PDB file of C-alpha atoms in Angstrom:
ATOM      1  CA  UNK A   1     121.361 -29.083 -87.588  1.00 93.00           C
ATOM      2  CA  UNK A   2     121.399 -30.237 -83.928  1.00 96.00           C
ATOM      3  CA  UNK A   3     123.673 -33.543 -83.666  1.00 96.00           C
ATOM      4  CA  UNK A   4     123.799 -35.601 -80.491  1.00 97.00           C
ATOM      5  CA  UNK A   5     127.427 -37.844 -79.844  1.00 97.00           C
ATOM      6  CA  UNK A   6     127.648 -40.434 -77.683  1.00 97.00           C
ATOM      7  CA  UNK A   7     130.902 -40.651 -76.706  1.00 96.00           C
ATOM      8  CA  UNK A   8     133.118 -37.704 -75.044  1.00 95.00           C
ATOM      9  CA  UNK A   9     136.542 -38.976 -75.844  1.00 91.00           C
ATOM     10  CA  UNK A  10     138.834 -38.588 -78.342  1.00 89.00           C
ATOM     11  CA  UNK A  11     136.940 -39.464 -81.335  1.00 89.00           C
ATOM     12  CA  UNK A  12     133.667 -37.716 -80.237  1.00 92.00           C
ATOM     13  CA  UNK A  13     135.135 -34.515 -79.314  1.00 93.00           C
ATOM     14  CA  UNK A  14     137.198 -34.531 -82.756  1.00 89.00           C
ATOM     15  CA  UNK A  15     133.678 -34.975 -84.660  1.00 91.00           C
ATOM     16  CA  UNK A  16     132.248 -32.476 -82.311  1.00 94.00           C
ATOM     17  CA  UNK A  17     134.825 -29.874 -83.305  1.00 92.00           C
ATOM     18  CA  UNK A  18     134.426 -30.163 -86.627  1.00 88.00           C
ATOM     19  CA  UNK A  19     130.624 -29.829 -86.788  1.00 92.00           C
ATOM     20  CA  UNK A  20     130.626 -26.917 -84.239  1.00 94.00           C
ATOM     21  CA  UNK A  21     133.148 -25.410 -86.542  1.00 90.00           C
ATOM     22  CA  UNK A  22     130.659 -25.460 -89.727  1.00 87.00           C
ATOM     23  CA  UNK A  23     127.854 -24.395 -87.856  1.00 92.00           C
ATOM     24  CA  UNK A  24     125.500 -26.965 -86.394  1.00 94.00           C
ATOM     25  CA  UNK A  25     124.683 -27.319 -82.996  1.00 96.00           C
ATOM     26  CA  UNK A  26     126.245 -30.575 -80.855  1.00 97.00           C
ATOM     27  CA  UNK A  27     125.235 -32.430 -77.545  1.00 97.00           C
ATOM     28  CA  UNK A  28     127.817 -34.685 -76.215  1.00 97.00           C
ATOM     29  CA  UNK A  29     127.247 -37.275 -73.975  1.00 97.00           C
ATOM     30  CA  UNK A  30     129.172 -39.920 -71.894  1.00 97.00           C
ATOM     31  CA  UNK A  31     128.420 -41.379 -68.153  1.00 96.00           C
ATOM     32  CA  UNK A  32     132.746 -41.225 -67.288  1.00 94.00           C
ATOM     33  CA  UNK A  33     133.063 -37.943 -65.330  1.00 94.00           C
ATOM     34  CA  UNK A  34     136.249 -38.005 -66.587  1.00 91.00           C
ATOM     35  CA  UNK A  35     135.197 -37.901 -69.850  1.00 91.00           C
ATOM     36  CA  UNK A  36     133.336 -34.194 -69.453  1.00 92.00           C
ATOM     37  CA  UNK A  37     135.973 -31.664 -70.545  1.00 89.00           C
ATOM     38  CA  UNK A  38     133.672 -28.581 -71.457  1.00 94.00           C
ATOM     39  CA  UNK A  39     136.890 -27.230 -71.613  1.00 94.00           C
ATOM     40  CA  UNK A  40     138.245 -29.148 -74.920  1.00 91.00           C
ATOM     41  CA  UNK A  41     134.651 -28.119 -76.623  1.00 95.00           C
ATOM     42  CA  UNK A  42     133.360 -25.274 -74.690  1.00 95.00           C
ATOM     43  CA  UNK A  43     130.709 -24.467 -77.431  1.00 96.00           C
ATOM     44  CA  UNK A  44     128.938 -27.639 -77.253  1.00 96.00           C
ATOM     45  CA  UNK A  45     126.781 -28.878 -75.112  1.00 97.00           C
ATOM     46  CA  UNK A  46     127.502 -31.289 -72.647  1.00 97.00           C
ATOM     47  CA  UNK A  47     125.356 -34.037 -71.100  1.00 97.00           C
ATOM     48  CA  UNK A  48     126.775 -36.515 -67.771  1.00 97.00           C
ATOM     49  CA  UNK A  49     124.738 -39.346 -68.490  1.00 97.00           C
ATOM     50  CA  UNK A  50     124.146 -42.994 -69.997  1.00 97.00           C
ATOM     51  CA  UNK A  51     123.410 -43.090 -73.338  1.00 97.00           C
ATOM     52  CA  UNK A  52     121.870 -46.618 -73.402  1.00 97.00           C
ATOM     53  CA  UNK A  53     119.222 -45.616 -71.051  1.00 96.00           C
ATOM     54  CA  UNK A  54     116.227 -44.183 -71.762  1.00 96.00           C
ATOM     55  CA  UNK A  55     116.060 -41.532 -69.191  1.00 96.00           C
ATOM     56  CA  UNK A  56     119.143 -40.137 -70.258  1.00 96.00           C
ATOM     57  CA  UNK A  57     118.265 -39.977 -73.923  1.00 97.00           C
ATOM     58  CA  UNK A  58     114.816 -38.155 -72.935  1.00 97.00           C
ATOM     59  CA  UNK A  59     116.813 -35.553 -70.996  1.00 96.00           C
ATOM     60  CA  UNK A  60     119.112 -35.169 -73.944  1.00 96.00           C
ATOM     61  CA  UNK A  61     115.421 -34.296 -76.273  1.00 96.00           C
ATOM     62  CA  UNK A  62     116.792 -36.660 -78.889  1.00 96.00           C
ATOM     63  CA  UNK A  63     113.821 -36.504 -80.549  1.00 96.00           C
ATOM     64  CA  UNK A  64     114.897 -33.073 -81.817  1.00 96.00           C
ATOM     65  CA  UNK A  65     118.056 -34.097 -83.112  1.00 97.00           C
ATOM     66  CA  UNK A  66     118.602 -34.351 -86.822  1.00 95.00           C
ATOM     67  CA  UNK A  67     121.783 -37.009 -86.080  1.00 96.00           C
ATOM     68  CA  UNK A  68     122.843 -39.022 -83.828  1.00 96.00           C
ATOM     69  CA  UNK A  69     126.353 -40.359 -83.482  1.00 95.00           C
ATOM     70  CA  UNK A  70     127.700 -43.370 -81.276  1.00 96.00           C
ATOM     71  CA  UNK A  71     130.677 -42.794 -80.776  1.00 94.00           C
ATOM     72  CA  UNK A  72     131.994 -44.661 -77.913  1.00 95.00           C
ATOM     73  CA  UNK A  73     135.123 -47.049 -78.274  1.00 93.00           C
ATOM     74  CA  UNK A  74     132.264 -50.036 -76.728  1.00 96.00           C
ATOM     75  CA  UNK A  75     130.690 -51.280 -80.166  1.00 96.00           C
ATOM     76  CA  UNK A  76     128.021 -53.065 -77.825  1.00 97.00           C
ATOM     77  CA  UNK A  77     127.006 -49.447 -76.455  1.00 97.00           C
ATOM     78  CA  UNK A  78     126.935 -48.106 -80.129  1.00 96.00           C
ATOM     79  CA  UNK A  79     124.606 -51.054 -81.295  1.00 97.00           C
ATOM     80  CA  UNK A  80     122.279 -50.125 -78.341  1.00 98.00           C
ATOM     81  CA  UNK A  81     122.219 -46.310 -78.773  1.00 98.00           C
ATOM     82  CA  UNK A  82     121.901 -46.483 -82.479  1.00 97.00           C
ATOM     83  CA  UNK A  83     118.635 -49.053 -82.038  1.00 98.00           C
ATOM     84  CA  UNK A  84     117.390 -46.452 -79.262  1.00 98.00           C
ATOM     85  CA  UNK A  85     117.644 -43.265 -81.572  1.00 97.00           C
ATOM     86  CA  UNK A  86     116.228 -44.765 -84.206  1.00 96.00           C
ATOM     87  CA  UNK A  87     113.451 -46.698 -83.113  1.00 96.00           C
ATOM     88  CA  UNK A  88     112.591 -44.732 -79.700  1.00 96.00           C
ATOM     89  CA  UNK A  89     113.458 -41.302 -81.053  1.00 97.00           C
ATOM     90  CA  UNK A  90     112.791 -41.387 -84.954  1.00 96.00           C
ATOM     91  CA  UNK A  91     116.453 -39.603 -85.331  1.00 96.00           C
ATOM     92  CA  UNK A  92     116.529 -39.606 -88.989  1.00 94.00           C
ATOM     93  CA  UNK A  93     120.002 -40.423 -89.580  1.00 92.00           C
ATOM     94  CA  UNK A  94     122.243 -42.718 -86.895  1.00 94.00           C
ATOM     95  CA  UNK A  95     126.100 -43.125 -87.346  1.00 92.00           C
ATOM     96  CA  UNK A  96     127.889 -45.422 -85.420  1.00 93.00           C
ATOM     97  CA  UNK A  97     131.750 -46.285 -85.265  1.00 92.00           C
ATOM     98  CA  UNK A  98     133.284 -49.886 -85.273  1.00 91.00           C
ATOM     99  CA  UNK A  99     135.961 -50.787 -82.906  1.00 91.00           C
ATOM    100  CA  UNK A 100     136.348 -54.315 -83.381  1.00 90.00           C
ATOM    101  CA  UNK A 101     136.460 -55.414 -87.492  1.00 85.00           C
ATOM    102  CA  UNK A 102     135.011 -58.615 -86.813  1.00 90.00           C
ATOM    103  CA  UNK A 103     131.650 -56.938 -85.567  1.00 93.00           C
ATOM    104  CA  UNK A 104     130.435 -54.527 -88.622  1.00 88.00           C
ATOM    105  CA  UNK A 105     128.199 -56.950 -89.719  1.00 90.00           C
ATOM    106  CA  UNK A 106     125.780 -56.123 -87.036  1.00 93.00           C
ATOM    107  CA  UNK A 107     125.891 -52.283 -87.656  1.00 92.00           C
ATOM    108  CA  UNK A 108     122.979 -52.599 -90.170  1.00 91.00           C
ATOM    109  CA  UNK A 109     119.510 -50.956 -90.482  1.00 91.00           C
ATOM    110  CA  UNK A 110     118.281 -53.921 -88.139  1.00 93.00           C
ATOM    111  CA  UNK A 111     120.067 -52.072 -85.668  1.00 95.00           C
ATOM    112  CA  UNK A 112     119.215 -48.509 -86.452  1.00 95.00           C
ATOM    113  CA  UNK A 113     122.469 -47.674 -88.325  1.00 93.00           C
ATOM    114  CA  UNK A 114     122.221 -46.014 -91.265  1.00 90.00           C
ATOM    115  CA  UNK A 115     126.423 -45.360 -91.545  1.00 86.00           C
ATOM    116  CA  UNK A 116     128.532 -47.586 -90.265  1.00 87.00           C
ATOM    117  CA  UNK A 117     132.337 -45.834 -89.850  1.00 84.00           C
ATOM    118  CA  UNK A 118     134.823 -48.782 -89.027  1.00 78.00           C
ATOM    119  CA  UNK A 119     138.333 -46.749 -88.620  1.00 66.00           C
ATOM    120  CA  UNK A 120     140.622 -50.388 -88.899  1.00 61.00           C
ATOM    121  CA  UNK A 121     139.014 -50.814 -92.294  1.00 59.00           C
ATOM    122  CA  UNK A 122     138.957 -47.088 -93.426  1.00 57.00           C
ATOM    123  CA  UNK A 123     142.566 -47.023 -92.396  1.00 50.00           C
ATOM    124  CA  UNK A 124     143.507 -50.271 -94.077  1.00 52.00           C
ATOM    125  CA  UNK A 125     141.548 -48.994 -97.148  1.00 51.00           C
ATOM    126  CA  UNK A 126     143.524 -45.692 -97.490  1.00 50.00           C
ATOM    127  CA  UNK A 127     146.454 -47.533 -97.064  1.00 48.00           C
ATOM    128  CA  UNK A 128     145.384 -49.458-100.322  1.00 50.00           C
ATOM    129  CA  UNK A 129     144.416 -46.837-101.731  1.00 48.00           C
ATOM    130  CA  UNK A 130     147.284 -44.960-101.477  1.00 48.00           C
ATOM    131  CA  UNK A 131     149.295 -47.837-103.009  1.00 46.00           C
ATOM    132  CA  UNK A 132     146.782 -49.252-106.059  1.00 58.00           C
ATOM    133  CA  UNK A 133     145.987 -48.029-109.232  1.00 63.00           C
ATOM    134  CA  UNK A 134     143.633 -49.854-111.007  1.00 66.00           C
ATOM    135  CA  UNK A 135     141.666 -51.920-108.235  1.00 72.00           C
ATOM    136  CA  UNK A 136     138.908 -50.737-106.140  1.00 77.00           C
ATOM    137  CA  UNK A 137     138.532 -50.022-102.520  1.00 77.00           C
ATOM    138  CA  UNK A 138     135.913 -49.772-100.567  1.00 77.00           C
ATOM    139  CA  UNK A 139     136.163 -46.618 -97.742  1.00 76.00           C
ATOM    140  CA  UNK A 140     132.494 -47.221 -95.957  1.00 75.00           C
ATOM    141  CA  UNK A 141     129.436 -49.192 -95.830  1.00 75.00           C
ATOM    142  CA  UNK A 142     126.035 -47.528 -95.881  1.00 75.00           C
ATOM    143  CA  UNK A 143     123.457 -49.563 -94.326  1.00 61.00           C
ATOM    144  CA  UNK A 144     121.097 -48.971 -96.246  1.00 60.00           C
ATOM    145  CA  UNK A 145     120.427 -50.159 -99.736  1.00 58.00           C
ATOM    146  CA  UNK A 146     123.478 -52.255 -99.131  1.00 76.00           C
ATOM    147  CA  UNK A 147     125.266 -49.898-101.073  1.00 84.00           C
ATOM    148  CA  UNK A 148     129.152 -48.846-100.293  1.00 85.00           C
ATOM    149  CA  UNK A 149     131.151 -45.677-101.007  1.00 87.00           C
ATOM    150  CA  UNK A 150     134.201 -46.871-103.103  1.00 86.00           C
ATOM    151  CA  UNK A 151     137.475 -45.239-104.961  1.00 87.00           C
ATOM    152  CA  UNK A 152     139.669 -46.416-107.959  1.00 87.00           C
ATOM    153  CA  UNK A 153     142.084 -44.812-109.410  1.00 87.00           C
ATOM    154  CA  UNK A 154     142.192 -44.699-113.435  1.00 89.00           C
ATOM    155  CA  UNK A 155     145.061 -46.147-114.786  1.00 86.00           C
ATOM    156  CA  UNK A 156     146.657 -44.254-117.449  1.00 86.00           C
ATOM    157  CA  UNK A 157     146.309 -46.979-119.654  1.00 86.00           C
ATOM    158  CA  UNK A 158     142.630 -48.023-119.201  1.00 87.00           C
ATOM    159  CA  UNK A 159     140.472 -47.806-122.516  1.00 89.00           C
ATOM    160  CA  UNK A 160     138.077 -45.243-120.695  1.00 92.00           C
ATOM    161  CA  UNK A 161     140.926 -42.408-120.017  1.00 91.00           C
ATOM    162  CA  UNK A 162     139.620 -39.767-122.547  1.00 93.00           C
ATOM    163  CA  UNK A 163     135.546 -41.055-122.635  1.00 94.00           C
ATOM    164  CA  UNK A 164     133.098 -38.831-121.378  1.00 95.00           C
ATOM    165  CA  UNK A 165     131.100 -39.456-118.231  1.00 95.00           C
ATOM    166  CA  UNK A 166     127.799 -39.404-119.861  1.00 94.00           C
ATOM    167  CA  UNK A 167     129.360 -42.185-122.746  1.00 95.00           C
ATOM    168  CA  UNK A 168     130.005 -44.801-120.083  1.00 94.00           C
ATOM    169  CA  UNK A 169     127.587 -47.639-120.064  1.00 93.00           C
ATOM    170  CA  UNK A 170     127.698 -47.958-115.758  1.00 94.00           C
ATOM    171  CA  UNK A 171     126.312 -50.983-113.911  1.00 93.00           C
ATOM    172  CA  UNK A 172     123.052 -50.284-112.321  1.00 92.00           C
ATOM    173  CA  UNK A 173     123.225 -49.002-108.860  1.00 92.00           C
ATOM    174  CA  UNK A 174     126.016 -47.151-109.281  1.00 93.00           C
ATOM    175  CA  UNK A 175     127.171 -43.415-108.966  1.00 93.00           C
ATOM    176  CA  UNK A 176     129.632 -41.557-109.814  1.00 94.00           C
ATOM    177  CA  UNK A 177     129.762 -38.861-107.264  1.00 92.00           C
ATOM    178  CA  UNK A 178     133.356 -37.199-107.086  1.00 91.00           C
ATOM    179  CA  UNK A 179     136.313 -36.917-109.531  1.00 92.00           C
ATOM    180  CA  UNK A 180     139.811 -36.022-107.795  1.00 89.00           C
ATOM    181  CA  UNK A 181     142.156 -34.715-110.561  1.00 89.00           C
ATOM    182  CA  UNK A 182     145.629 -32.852-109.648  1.00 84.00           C
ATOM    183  CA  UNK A 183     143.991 -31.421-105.698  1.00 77.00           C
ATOM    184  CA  UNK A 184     140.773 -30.491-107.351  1.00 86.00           C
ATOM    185  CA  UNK A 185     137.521 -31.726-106.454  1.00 87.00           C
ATOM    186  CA  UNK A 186     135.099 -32.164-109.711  1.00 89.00           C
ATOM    187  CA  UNK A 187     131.404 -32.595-109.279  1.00 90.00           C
ATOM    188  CA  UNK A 188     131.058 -34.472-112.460  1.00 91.00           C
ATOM    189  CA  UNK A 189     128.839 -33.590-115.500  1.00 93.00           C
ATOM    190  CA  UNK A 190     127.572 -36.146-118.821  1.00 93.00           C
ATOM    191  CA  UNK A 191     129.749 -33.785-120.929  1.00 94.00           C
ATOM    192  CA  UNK A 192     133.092 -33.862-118.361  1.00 93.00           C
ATOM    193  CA  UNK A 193     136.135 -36.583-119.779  1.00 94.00           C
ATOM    194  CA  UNK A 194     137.392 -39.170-117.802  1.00 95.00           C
ATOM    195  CA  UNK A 195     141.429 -38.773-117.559  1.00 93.00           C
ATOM    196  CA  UNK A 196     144.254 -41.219-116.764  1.00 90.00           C
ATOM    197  CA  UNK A 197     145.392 -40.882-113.047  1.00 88.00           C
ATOM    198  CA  UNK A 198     141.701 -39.595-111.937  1.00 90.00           C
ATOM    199  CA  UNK A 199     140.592 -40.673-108.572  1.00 88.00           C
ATOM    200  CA  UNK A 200     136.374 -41.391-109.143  1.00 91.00           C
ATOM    201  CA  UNK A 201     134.225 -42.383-105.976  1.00 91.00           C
ATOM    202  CA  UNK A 202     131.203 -44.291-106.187  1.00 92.00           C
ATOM    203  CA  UNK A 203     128.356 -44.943-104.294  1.00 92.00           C
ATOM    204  CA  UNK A 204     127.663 -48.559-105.404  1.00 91.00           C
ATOM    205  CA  UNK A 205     125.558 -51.875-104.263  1.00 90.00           C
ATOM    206  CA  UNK A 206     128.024 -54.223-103.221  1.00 86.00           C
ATOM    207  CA  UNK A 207     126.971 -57.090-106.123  1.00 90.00           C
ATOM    208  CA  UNK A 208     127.839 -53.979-108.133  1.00 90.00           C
ATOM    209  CA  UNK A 209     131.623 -53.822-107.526  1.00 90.00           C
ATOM    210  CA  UNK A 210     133.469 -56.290-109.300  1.00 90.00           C
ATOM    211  CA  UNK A 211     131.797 -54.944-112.337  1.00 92.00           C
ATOM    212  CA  UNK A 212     132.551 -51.443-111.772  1.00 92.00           C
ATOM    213  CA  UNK A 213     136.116 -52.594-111.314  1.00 89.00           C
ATOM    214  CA  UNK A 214     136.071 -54.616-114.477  1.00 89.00           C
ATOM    215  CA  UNK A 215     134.719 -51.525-116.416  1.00 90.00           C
ATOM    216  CA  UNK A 216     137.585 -49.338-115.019  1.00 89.00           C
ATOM    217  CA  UNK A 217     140.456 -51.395-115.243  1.00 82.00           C
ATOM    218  CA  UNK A 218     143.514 -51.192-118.221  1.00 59.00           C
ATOM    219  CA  UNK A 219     141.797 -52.949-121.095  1.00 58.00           C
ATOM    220  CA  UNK A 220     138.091 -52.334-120.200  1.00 44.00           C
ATOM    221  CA  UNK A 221     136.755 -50.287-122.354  1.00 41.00           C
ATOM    222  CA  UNK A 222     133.129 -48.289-123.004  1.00 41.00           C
ATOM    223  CA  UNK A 223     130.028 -50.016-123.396  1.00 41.00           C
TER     224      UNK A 223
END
């Protein structure tokens, strides 16, 4: 998979390590000289250059990347390279990062973002979730289909501890993707039992939520 990052600091060379190290091929570009360490990623390739303009995102051949990433710590820059790939380009999937909390709602599909990543919230979020039990937290928005990935944790207590997946009545629009039990990472099956202390992650539509977290908490039981 070829994956384009604007953005050559911190953040985009961390991603860019990560997805050199499981294979796929990266571009990374930013128009601060500074900013071009081939030596930090010497694998990838690297690309002096605006991102917001047009010239530089022909040179880059975005239209052969499978992802694009803004990355950049302006979230005006990431609105207008995420509108670029996507409408210019046809880059199937866009992914841009929010600096500033009070701007996510504009990183929607109106703007060519299918992921929104805002690291204040995602921080604030595992901070919750490290400390609640019982109430659900939302980790990231997905543009599209409104939906958000969530996590709750299953109190040891609640009336579903011991039901099986495939028993559970779930609200509409909602997945159950991942079960966390004990450092283990369960793909989870109809026939698989729900257990006190599980961490579950859902992909849900936001109206979704405070249904899902009625359903899961002490005293709700199986539909």
């Amino acid at each position: 998979m070829r994956v384009a990052i604007a953005g050559a600091g911190a953040v985009g060379r961390s991603i860019a390590v990560e997805l050199l190290e499981n294979g796929h091929e990266v571009l990374l570009i930013d128009k601060n000289p500074n900013s071009i360490s081939v030596e930090r990623v010497p694998t990838a390739e690297w690309l002096l250059a605006d991102a917001c303009e047009i010239t530089s995102l022909d040179e880059a051949a975005l239209q052969h990347c499978h992802v694009v990433i803004a990355a950049t710590g302006d979230d005006k820059v990431n609105l207008v390279v995420s509108l670029l790939a996507k409408t210019e380009y046809g880059v199937p999937r866009v992914v841009a990062r929010v600096n500033n909390p009070k701007n996510e709602w504009l990183f929607n599909e109106s703007w060519g973002v299918d992921v929104a990543v805002s690291t204040p919230r995602l921080m604030s979020a595992l901070v919750e979730e490290a400390v609640s039990v019982g109430d659900l937290v939302r980790l990231m928005r997905f543009s599209q289909g409104n939906a958000n990935l969530v996590e709750l944790t299953l109190a040891e207590d609640a009336e579903l501890a011991g039901t099986r997946v495939g028993d559970v009545s779930w609200p509409v629009d909602t997945a159950l993707v991942t079960v966390i039990r004990g450092g283990r990472v369960l793909v989870p099956t109809r026939e698989d039992t729900l257990e006190g202390g599980d961490e579950l992650l859902f992909v849900a539509a936001q109206e979704r939520e405070e249904e899902l977290e009625l359903l899961l908490s002490a005293g709700a039981g199986a539909q």
